GROMACS .gro file of C-alpha atoms in nm:
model
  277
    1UNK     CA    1  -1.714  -6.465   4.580
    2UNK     CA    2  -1.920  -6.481   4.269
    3UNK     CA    3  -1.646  -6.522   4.025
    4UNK     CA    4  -1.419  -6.795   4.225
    5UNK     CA    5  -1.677  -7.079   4.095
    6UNK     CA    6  -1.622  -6.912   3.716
    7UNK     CA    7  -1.296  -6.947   3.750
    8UNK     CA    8  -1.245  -7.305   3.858
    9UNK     CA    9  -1.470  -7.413   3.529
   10UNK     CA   10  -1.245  -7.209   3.349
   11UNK     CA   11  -0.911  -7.423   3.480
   12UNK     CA   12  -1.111  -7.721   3.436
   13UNK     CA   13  -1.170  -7.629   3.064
   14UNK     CA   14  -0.812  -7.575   3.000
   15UNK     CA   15  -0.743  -7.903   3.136
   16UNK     CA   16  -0.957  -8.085   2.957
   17UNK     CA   17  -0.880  -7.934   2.599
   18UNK     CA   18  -0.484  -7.991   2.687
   19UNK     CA   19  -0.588  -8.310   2.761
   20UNK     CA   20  -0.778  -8.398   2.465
   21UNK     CA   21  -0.488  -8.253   2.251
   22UNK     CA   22  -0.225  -8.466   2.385
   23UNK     CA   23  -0.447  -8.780   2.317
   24UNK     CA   24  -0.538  -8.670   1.963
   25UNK     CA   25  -0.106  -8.574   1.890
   26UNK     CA   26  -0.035  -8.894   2.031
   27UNK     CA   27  -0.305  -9.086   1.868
   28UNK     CA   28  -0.143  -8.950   1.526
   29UNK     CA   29   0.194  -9.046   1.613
   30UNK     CA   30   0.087  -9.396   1.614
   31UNK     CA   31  -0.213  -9.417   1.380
   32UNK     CA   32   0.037  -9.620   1.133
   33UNK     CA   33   0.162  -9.842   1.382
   34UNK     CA   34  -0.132  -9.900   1.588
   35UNK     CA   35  -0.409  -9.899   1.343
   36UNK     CA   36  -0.641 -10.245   1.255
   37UNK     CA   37  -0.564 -10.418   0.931
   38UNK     CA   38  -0.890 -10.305   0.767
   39UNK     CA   39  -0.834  -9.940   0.895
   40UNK     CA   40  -0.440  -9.924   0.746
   41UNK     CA   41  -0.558 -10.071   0.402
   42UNK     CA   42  -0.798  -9.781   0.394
   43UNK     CA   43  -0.534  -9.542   0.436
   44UNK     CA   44  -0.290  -9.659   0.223
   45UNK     CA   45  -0.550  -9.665  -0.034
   46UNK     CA   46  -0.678  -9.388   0.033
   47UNK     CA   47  -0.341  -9.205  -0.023
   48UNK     CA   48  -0.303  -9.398  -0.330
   49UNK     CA   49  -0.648  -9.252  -0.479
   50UNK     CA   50  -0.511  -8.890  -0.347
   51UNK     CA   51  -0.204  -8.925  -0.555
   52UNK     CA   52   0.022  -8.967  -0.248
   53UNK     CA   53   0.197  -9.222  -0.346
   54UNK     CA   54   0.500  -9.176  -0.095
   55UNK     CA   55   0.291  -9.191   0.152
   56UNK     CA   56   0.084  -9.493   0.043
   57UNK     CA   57   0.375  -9.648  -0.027
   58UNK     CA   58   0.500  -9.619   0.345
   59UNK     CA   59   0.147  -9.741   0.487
   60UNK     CA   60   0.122 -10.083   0.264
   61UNK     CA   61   0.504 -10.121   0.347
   62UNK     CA   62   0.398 -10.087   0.740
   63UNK     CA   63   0.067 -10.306   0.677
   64UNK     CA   64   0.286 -10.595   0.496
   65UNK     CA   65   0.565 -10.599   0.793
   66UNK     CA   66   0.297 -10.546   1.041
   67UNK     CA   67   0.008 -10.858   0.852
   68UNK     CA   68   0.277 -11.050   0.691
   69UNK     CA   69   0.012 -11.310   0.493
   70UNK     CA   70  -0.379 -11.297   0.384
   71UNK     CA   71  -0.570 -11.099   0.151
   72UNK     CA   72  -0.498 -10.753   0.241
   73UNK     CA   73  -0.125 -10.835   0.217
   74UNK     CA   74  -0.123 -10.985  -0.084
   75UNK     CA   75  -0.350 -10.689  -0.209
   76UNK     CA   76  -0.140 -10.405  -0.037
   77UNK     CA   77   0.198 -10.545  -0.256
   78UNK     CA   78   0.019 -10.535  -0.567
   79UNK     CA   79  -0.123 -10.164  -0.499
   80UNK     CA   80   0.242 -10.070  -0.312
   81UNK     CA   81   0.404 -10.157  -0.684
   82UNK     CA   82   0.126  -9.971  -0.868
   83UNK     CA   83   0.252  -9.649  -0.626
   84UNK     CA   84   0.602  -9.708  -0.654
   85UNK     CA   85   0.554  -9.667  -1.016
   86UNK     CA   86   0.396  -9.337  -1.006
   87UNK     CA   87   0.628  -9.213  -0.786
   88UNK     CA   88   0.915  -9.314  -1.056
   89UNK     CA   89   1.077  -9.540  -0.855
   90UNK     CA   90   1.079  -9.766  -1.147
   91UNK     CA   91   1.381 -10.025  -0.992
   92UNK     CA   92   1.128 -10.057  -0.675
   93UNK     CA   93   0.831 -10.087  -0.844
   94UNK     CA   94   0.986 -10.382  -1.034
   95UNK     CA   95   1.082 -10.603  -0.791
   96UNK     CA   96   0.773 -10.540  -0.591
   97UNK     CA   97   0.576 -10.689  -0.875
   98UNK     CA   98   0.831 -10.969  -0.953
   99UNK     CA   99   0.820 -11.088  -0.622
  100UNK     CA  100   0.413 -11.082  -0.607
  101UNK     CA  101   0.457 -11.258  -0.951
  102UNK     CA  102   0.685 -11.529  -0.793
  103UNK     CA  103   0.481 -11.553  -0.464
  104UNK     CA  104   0.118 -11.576  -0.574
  105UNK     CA  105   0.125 -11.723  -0.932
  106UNK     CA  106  -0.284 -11.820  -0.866
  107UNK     CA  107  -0.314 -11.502  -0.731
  108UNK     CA  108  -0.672 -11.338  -0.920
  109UNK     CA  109  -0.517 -11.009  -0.997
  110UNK     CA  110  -0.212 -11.204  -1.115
  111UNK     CA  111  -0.264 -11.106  -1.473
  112UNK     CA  112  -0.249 -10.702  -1.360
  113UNK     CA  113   0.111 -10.789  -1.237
  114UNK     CA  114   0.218 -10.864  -1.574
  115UNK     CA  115   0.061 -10.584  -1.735
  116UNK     CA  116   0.217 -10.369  -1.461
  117UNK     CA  117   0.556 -10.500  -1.540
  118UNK     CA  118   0.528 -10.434  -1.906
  119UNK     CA  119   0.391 -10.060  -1.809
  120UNK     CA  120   0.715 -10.059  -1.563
  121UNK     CA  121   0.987 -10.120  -1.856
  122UNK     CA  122   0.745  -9.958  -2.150
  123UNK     CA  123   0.834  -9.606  -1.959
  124UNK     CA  124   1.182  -9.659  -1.845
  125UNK     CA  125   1.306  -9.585  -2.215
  126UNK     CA  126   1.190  -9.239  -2.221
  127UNK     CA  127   1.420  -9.032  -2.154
  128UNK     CA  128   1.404  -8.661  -1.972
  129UNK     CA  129   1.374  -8.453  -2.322
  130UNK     CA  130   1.122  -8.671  -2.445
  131UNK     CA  131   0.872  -8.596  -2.159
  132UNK     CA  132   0.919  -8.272  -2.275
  133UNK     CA  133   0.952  -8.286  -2.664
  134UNK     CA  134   0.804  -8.574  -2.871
  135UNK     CA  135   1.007  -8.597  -3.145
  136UNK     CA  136   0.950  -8.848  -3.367
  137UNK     CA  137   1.194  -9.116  -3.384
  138UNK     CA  138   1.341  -8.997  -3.045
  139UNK     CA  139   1.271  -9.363  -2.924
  140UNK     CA  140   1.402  -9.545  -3.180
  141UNK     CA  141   1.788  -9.388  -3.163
  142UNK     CA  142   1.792  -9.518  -2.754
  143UNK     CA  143   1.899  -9.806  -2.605
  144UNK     CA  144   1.645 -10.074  -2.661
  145UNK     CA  145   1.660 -10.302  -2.355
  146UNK     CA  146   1.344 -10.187  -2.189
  147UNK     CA  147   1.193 -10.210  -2.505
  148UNK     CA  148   1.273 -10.549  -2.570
  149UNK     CA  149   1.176 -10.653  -2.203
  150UNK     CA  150   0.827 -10.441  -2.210
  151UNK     CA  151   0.760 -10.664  -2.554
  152UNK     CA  152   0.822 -10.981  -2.413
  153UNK     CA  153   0.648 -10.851  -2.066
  154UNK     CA  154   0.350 -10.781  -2.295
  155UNK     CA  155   0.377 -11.065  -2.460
  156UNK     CA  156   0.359 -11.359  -2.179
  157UNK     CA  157   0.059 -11.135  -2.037
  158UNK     CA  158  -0.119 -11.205  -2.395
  159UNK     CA  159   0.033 -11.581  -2.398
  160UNK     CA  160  -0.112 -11.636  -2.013
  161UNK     CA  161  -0.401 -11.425  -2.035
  162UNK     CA  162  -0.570 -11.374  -2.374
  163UNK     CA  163  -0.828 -11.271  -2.207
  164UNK     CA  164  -0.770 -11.068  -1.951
  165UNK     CA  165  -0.886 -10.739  -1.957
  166UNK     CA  166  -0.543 -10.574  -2.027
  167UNK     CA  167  -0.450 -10.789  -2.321
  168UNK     CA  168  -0.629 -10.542  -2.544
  169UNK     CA  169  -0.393 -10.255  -2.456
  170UNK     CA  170  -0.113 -10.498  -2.371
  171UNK     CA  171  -0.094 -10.628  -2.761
  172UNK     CA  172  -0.117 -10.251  -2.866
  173UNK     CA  173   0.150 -10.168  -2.658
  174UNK     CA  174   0.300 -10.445  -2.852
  175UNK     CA  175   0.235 -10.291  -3.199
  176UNK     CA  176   0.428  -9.985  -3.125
  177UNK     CA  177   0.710 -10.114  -2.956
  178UNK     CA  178   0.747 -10.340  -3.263
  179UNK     CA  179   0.757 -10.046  -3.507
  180UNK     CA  180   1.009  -9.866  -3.238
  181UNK     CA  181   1.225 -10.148  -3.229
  182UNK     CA  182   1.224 -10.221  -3.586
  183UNK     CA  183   1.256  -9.850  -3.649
  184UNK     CA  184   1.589  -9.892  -3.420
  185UNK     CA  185   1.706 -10.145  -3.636
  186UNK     CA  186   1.655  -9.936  -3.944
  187UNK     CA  187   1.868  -9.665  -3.773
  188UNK     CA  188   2.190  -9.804  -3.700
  189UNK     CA  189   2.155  -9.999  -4.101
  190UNK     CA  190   2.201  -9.642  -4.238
  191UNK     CA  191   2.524  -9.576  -4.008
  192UNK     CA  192   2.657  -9.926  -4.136
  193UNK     CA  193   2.511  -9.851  -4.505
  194UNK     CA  194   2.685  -9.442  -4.491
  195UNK     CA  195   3.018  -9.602  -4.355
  196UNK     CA  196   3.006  -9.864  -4.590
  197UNK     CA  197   2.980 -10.118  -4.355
  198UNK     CA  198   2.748 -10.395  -4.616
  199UNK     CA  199   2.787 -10.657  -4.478
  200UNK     CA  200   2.640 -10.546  -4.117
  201UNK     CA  201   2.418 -10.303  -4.303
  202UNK     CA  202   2.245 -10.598  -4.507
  203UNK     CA  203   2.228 -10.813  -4.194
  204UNK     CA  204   2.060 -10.550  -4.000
  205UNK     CA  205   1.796 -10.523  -4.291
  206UNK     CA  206   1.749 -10.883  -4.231
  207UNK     CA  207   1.728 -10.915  -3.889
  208UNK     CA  208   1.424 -10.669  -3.940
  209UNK     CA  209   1.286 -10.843  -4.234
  210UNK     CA  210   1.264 -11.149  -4.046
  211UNK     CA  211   1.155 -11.053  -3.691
  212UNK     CA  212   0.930 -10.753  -3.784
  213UNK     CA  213   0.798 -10.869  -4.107
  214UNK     CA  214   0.476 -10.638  -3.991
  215UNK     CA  215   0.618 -10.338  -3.933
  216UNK     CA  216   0.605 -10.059  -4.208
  217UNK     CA  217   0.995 -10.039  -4.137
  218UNK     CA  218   1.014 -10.356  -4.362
  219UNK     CA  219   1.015 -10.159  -4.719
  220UNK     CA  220   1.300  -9.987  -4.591
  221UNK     CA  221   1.516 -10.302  -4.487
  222UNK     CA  222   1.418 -10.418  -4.831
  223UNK     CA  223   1.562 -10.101  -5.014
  224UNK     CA  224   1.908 -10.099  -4.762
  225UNK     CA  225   1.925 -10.489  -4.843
  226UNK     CA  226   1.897 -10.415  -5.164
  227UNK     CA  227   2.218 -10.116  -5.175
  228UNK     CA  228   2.410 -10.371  -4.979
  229UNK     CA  229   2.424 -10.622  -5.201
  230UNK     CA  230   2.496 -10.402  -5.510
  231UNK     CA  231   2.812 -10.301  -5.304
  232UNK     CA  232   2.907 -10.654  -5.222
  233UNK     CA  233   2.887 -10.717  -5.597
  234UNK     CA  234   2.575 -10.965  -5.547
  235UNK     CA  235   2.346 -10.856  -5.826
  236UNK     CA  236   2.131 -11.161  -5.824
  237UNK     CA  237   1.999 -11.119  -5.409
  238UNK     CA  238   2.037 -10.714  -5.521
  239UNK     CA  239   1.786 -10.789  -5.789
  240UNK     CA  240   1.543 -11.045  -5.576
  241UNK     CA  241   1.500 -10.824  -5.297
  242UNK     CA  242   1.416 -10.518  -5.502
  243UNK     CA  243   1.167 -10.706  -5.680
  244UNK     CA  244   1.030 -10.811  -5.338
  245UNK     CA  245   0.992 -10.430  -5.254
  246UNK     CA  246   0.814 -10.378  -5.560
  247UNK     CA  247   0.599 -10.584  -5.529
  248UNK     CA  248   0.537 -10.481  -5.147
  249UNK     CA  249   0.591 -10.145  -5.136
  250UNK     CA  250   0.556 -10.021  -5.519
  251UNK     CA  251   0.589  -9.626  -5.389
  252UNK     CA  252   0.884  -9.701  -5.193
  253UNK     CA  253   1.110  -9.378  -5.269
  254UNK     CA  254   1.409  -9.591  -5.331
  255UNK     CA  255   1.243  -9.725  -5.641
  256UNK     CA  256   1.251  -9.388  -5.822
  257UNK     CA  257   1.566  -9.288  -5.601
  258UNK     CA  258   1.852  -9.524  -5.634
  259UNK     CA  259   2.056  -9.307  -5.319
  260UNK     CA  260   1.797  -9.345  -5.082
  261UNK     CA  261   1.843  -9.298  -4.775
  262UNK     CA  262   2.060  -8.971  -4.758
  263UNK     CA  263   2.266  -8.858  -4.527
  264UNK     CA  264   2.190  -8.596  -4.341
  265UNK     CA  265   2.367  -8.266  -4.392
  266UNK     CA  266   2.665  -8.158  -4.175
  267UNK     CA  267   2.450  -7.890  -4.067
  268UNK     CA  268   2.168  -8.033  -3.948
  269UNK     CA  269   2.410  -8.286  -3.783
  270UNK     CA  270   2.533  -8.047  -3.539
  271UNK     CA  271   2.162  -7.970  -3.482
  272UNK     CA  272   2.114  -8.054  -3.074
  273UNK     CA  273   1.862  -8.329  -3.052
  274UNK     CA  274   1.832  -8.332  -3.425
  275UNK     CA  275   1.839  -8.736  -3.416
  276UNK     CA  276   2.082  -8.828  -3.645
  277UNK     CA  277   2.439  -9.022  -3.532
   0.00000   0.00000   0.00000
């Protein structure tokens, strides 16, 4: 007799834990889906801070279908294309932050969206080896489009916002993918200058002469414009542009070094990854 009352707390127990763990799997089934606006910002964010950015990513996509205007939205896109960049979904990431640049021009954290775009296309160019091995140059010898666009992404960011808080590291950003892009140019004026291709050699020379006049790749346009026109037979613009690089660049090797630039060797051409074309 003593233990039937023991027992019946004991089934009641049972019940109430199974209970309780029903509620709490079914309350995590639809946390996402059933959560308040304030609550589902905090937990996208939250997974943002935690480096889960799939997963914060999924909750500011639910919280912007779900609260399709106000503050939070507006915030949640803005944080959803920060994620979607870490999570190397470049392509997403890009038109999540061209449509919150289209949609809320006044928008306060507007100037962030720019900056983010020129982050988005300033690491599309790198390519798999080069997270791996920074070579120098490496850049320089790849397509340039994302280049180009991170520059002028950069660039309307300082135009709109000089001074916003990214401009700083926006118009550094904008230093080096000068030199990069100038560096490119100076690249494929060697190929045209080794195949004797002058006439594109010397107007690759002074596409960089006149777009990147800041760039230290300008002494070398200088020096290739200078070989091109001796082979075109143009001795006077051959002998005005090497004075120019004198008086520039006075320890420019090509001054003591007619040939400059070599080619590179056959053997170090066959070199994997060695740079050259």
């Amino acid at each position: 007799m003593p233990k039937l009352p023991v027992l019946k707390v004991l089934v009641v127990l049972m019940l109430v834990v199974s209970m309780s763990a029903c509620s709490m799997f079914k309350s995590k089934r639809e946390t996402i889906d059933t959560m308040p606006l304030v609550a589902l910002y905090d937990n996208a964010h939250a997974s943002l801070q935690n480096a889960d950015y799939a997963a914060a990513t999924k909750a500011y996509q639910r919280l912007i279908a779900r609260f399709p205007s106000g503050e939070y939205n507006e915030q949640a896109q803005l944080e959803m294309a920060y994620a979607q960049y870490k999570d190397n979904q470049p392509d997403d990431a890009l038109s999540t932050v061209n449509r919150f640049i289209k949609t809320y021009p006044a928008n306060k954290h507007v100037d962030y969206a720019y900056y983010l775009r020129g982050l988005i296309n300033f690491d599309r160019t790198s390519g798999v080896i080069e997270r791996f091995i920074n070579r120098e140059g490496s850049q320089s010898r790849r397509d340039q489009g994302y280049n180009l666009q991170s520059f002028d992404d950069f660039a309307e960011l300082s135009r709109r916002f000089p001074d916003s808080a990214y401009t700083a590291d926006a118009r550094q950003r904008m230093i080096y993918l000068r030199n990069i892009l100038a560096e490119h140019e100076i690249n494929v004026a060697e190929f045209y200058l080794r195949n004797k291709a002058y006439v594109a050699a010397a107007d690759r020379a002074q596409y960089v002469i006149e777009h990147y006049q800041q760039a230290s790749q300008t002494g070398d346009a200088l020096a290739i414009l200078t070989r091109s026109y001796l082979a075109l037979d143009q001795k006077t613009l051959a002998d005005q542009s090497r004075q120019v690089l004198a008086l520039n660049y006075p320890n420019h090797p090509y001054l003591s070094d007619a040939k400059w630039p070599h080619a590179p060797s056959t053997l170090r051409k066959m070199v994997p990854f060695s740079g050259h074309h």
